[in-house]
PDB file of C-alpha atoms and ligand atoms in Angstrom:
ATOM      1  CA  UNK A   1      17.481   9.473   6.169  1.00  0.00           C
ATOM      2  CA  UNK A   2      16.287   6.356   4.257  1.00  0.00           C
ATOM      3  CA  UNK A   3      17.965   5.661   0.919  1.00  0.00           C
ATOM      4  CA  UNK A   4      16.088   5.455  -2.405  1.00  0.00           C
ATOM      5  CA  UNK A   5      15.969   1.867  -3.656  1.00  0.00           C
ATOM      6  CA  UNK A   6      17.433   1.125  -7.071  1.00  0.00           C
ATOM      7  CA  UNK A   7      15.070  -0.054  -9.815  1.00  0.00           C
ATOM      8  CA  UNK A   8      16.681  -3.487  -9.496  1.00  0.00           C
ATOM      9  CA  UNK A   9      16.075  -3.666  -5.716  1.00  0.00           C
ATOM     10  CA  UNK A  10      12.449  -2.629  -6.205  1.00  0.00           C
ATOM     11  CA  UNK A  11      11.957  -5.217  -8.938  1.00  0.00           C
ATOM     12  CA  UNK A  12      13.305  -7.992  -6.738  1.00  0.00           C
ATOM     13  CA  UNK A  13      11.075  -6.910  -3.823  1.00  0.00           C
ATOM     14  CA  UNK A  14       7.838  -6.752  -5.830  1.00  0.00           C
ATOM     15  CA  UNK A  15       6.971 -10.503  -5.630  1.00  0.00           C
ATOM     16  CA  UNK A  16       7.007 -10.214  -1.823  1.00  0.00           C
ATOM     17  CA  UNK A  17       4.409  -7.444  -1.878  1.00  0.00           C
ATOM     18  CA  UNK A  18       2.093  -8.537  -4.711  1.00  0.00           C
ATOM     19  CA  UNK A  19      -0.225  -6.965  -5.904  1.00  0.00           C
ATOM     20  CA  UNK A  20       1.848  -3.791  -5.437  1.00  0.00           C
ATOM     21  CA  UNK A  21       3.358  -2.415  -8.641  1.00  0.00           C
ATOM     22  CA  UNK A  22       5.664   0.470  -9.406  1.00  0.00           C
ATOM     23  CA  UNK A  23       3.904   3.669 -10.378  1.00  0.00           C
ATOM     24  CA  UNK A  24       5.914   6.675 -11.537  1.00  0.00           C
ATOM     25  CA  UNK A  25       3.533   9.612 -11.482  1.00  0.00           C
ATOM     26  CA  UNK A  26       3.899  13.379 -11.262  1.00  0.00           C
ATOM     27  CA  UNK A  27       4.564  13.071  -7.520  1.00  0.00           C
ATOM     28  CA  UNK A  28       7.480  10.685  -8.070  1.00  0.00           C
ATOM     29  CA  UNK A  29       8.037   6.984  -7.776  1.00  0.00           C
ATOM     30  CA  UNK A  30       5.716   4.879  -5.585  1.00  0.00           C
ATOM     31  CA  UNK A  31       4.350   1.398  -4.982  1.00  0.00           C
ATOM     32  CA  UNK A  32       0.617   1.233  -5.702  1.00  0.00           C
ATOM     33  CA  UNK A  33      -2.025  -1.457  -5.218  1.00  0.00           C
ATOM     34  CA  UNK A  34      -5.826  -1.632  -5.435  1.00  0.00           C
ATOM     35  CA  UNK A  35      -7.910  -3.876  -3.175  1.00  0.00           C
ATOM     36  CA  UNK A  36     -11.606  -4.764  -3.399  1.00  0.00           C
ATOM     37  CA  UNK A  37     -13.344  -5.339  -0.061  1.00  0.00           C
ATOM     38  CA  UNK A  38     -16.542  -7.382   0.242  1.00  0.00           C
ATOM     39  CA  UNK A  39     -18.351  -4.289   1.553  1.00  0.00           C
ATOM     40  CA  UNK A  40     -17.729  -0.664   2.508  1.00  0.00           C
ATOM     41  CA  UNK A  41     -17.467  -1.431   6.219  1.00  0.00           C
ATOM     42  CA  UNK A  42     -14.599  -3.870   5.565  1.00  0.00           C
ATOM     43  CA  UNK A  43     -12.896  -1.351   3.287  1.00  0.00           C
ATOM     44  CA  UNK A  44     -12.954   1.158   6.140  1.00  0.00           C
ATOM     45  CA  UNK A  45     -11.733  -1.490   8.592  1.00  0.00           C
ATOM     46  CA  UNK A  46      -8.765  -2.143   6.299  1.00  0.00           C
ATOM     47  CA  UNK A  47      -7.993   1.576   6.301  1.00  0.00           C
ATOM     48  CA  UNK A  48      -8.264   1.625  10.109  1.00  0.00           C
ATOM     49  CA  UNK A  49      -5.880  -1.336  10.557  1.00  0.00           C
ATOM     50  CA  UNK A  50      -3.375   0.097   8.074  1.00  0.00           C
ATOM     51  CA  UNK A  51      -3.607   3.530   9.717  1.00  0.00           C
ATOM     52  CA  UNK A  52      -2.720   2.000  13.094  1.00  0.00           C
ATOM     53  CA  UNK A  53       0.265   0.144  11.617  1.00  0.00           C
ATOM     54  CA  UNK A  54       1.383   3.310   9.819  1.00  0.00           C
ATOM     55  CA  UNK A  55       1.285   5.307  13.041  1.00  0.00           C
ATOM     56  CA  UNK A  56       3.374   2.674  14.814  1.00  0.00           C
ATOM     57  CA  UNK A  57       5.920   2.717  11.983  1.00  0.00           C
ATOM     58  CA  UNK A  58       5.693   6.512  11.596  1.00  0.00           C
ATOM     59  CA  UNK A  59       5.414   5.919   7.875  1.00  0.00           C
ATOM     60  CA  UNK A  60       2.127   6.702   6.170  1.00  0.00           C
ATOM     61  CA  UNK A  61       0.523   5.598   2.895  1.00  0.00           C
ATOM     62  CA  UNK A  62      -1.618   7.734   0.608  1.00  0.00           C
ATOM     63  CA  UNK A  63      -5.097   6.163   0.706  1.00  0.00           C
ATOM     64  CA  UNK A  64      -7.980   6.557  -1.744  1.00  0.00           C
ATOM     65  CA  UNK A  65     -11.324   4.937  -0.829  1.00  0.00           C
ATOM     66  CA  UNK A  66     -14.047   4.617  -3.470  1.00  0.00           C
ATOM     67  CA  UNK A  67     -16.912   2.554  -2.045  1.00  0.00           C
ATOM     68  CA  UNK A  68     -15.415  -0.966  -1.742  1.00  0.00           C
ATOM     69  CA  UNK A  69     -12.154  -0.217  -3.579  1.00  0.00           C
ATOM     70  CA  UNK A  70      -9.135   1.000  -1.637  1.00  0.00           C
ATOM     71  CA  UNK A  71      -5.978   2.202  -3.369  1.00  0.00           C
ATOM     72  CA  UNK A  72      -2.780   2.383  -1.342  1.00  0.00           C
ATOM     73  CA  UNK A  73       0.175   4.382  -2.630  1.00  0.00           C
ATOM     74  CA  UNK A  74       3.400   4.089  -0.654  1.00  0.00           C
ATOM     75  CA  UNK A  75       6.386   6.331  -1.127  1.00  0.00           C
ATOM     76  CA  UNK A  76       8.821   8.089   1.162  1.00  0.00           C
ATOM     77  CA  UNK A  77       7.789  11.721   0.804  1.00  0.00           C
ATOM     78  CA  UNK A  78      10.908  13.131   2.476  1.00  0.00           C
ATOM     79  CA  UNK A  79      13.108  11.352  -0.087  1.00  0.00           C
ATOM     80  CA  UNK A  80      10.761  11.525  -3.074  1.00  0.00           C
ATOM     81  CA  UNK A  81      11.385   7.858  -3.849  1.00  0.00           C
ATOM     82  CA  UNK A  82      10.625   4.284  -2.826  1.00  0.00           C
ATOM     83  CA  UNK A  83      12.685   3.095   0.159  1.00  0.00           C
ATOM     84  CA  UNK A  84      12.803   0.024   2.406  1.00  0.00           C
ATOM     85  CA  UNK A  85      10.177   1.747   4.565  1.00  0.00           C
ATOM     86  CA  UNK A  86       7.727   1.502   1.653  1.00  0.00           C
ATOM     87  CA  UNK A  87       8.413  -2.170   0.979  1.00  0.00           C
ATOM     88  CA  UNK A  88       7.846  -2.877   4.667  1.00  0.00           C
ATOM     89  CA  UNK A  89       4.603  -0.858   4.755  1.00  0.00           C
ATOM     90  CA  UNK A  90       3.355  -2.500   1.553  1.00  0.00           C
ATOM     91  CA  UNK A  91       3.970  -5.929   3.155  1.00  0.00           C
ATOM     92  CA  UNK A  92       1.929  -4.882   6.195  1.00  0.00           C
ATOM     93  CA  UNK A  93      -0.918  -3.692   3.941  1.00  0.00           C
ATOM     94  CA  UNK A  94      -0.953  -6.983   2.034  1.00  0.00           C
ATOM     95  CA  UNK A  95      -0.990  -8.875   5.337  1.00  0.00           C
ATOM     96  CA  UNK A  96      -3.838  -6.759   6.765  1.00  0.00           C
ATOM     97  CA  UNK A  97      -5.892  -7.225   3.599  1.00  0.00           C
ATOM     98  CA  UNK A  98      -5.382 -10.993   3.674  1.00  0.00           C
ATOM     99  CA  UNK A  99      -6.453 -11.204   7.339  1.00  0.00           C
ATOM    100  CA  UNK A 100      -9.616  -9.178   6.629  1.00  0.00           C
ATOM    101  CA  UNK A 101     -10.543 -11.189   3.538  1.00  0.00           C
ATOM    102  CA  UNK A 102      -9.935  -8.254   1.210  1.00  0.00           C
ATOM    103  CA  UNK A 103      -8.770  -9.375  -2.239  1.00  0.00           C
ATOM    104  CA  UNK A 104      -6.565  -7.547  -4.695  1.00  0.00           C
ATOM    105  CA  UNK A 105      -8.843  -5.758  -7.167  1.00  0.00           C
ATOM    106  CA  UNK A 106      -9.203  -7.793 -10.356  1.00  0.00           C
ATOM    107  CA  UNK A 107      -8.253 -11.043  -8.575  1.00  0.00           C
ATOM    108  CA  UNK A 108     -10.631 -13.744  -9.870  1.00  0.00           C
ATOM    109  CA  UNK A 109      -8.796 -16.767  -8.411  1.00  0.00           C
TER     110      UNK A 109
HETATM  111  C1  H2B B   1       8.873  13.154  11.306  1.00  0.00           C
HETATM  112  C2  H2B B   1       8.274  11.957  10.619  1.00  0.00           C
HETATM  113  O1  H2B B   1       9.095  10.844  10.796  1.00  0.00           O
HETATM  114  C3  H2B B   1       8.088  12.190   9.144  1.00  0.00           C
HETATM  115  O2  H2B B   1       7.333  13.350   8.939  1.00  0.00           O
HETATM  116  C4  H2B B   1       7.453  11.015   8.431  1.00  0.00           C
HETATM  117  C5  H2B B   1       6.021  10.720   8.750  1.00  0.00           C
HETATM  118  N1  H2B B   1       5.442   9.788   7.797  1.00  0.00           N
HETATM  119  C6  H2B B   1       5.921   9.688   6.556  1.00  0.00           C
HETATM  120  N2  H2B B   1       5.342   8.897   5.661  1.00  0.00           N
HETATM  121  C7  H2B B   1       5.785   8.818   4.405  1.00  0.00           C
HETATM  122  N3  H2B B   1       5.162   8.004   3.541  1.00  0.00           N
HETATM  123  N4  H2B B   1       6.844   9.530   4.008  1.00  0.00           N
HETATM  124  C8  H2B B   1       7.517  10.352   4.819  1.00  0.00           C
HETATM  125  O3  H2B B   1       8.489  10.975   4.395  1.00  0.00           O
HETATM  126  C9  H2B B   1       7.065  10.448   6.162  1.00  0.00           C
HETATM  127  N5  H2B B   1       7.679  11.179   7.032  1.00  0.00           N
END
């Protein structure tokens, strides 16, 4: 069973998985990030690539698609907390987005 990460461990991991942030909602603690794709087709392609990686890792994000915006929420449901599995999945999502030219939402650089 994966171990919940301490707040300190999560804080130190966040720069490696920017733009993910900590979100404590009614369903528990999670890492959340919003991405804005250039078009809907690319948004769906990002979901497809992340879904394949999630299957390989047997660790699955919550995904919310609204036209070109995709929100990923990663948490370890069986533990009810953020674990190393979530940091690893968040890193894969960031990498997939970068390769597909999908920017973090709100990124104007
Ligand atoms: C048996 C299998 O490993 C588990 O059901 C996995 C599948 N994917 C999962 N994904 C996430 N995010 N949390 C889990 O607890 C989880 N459990």
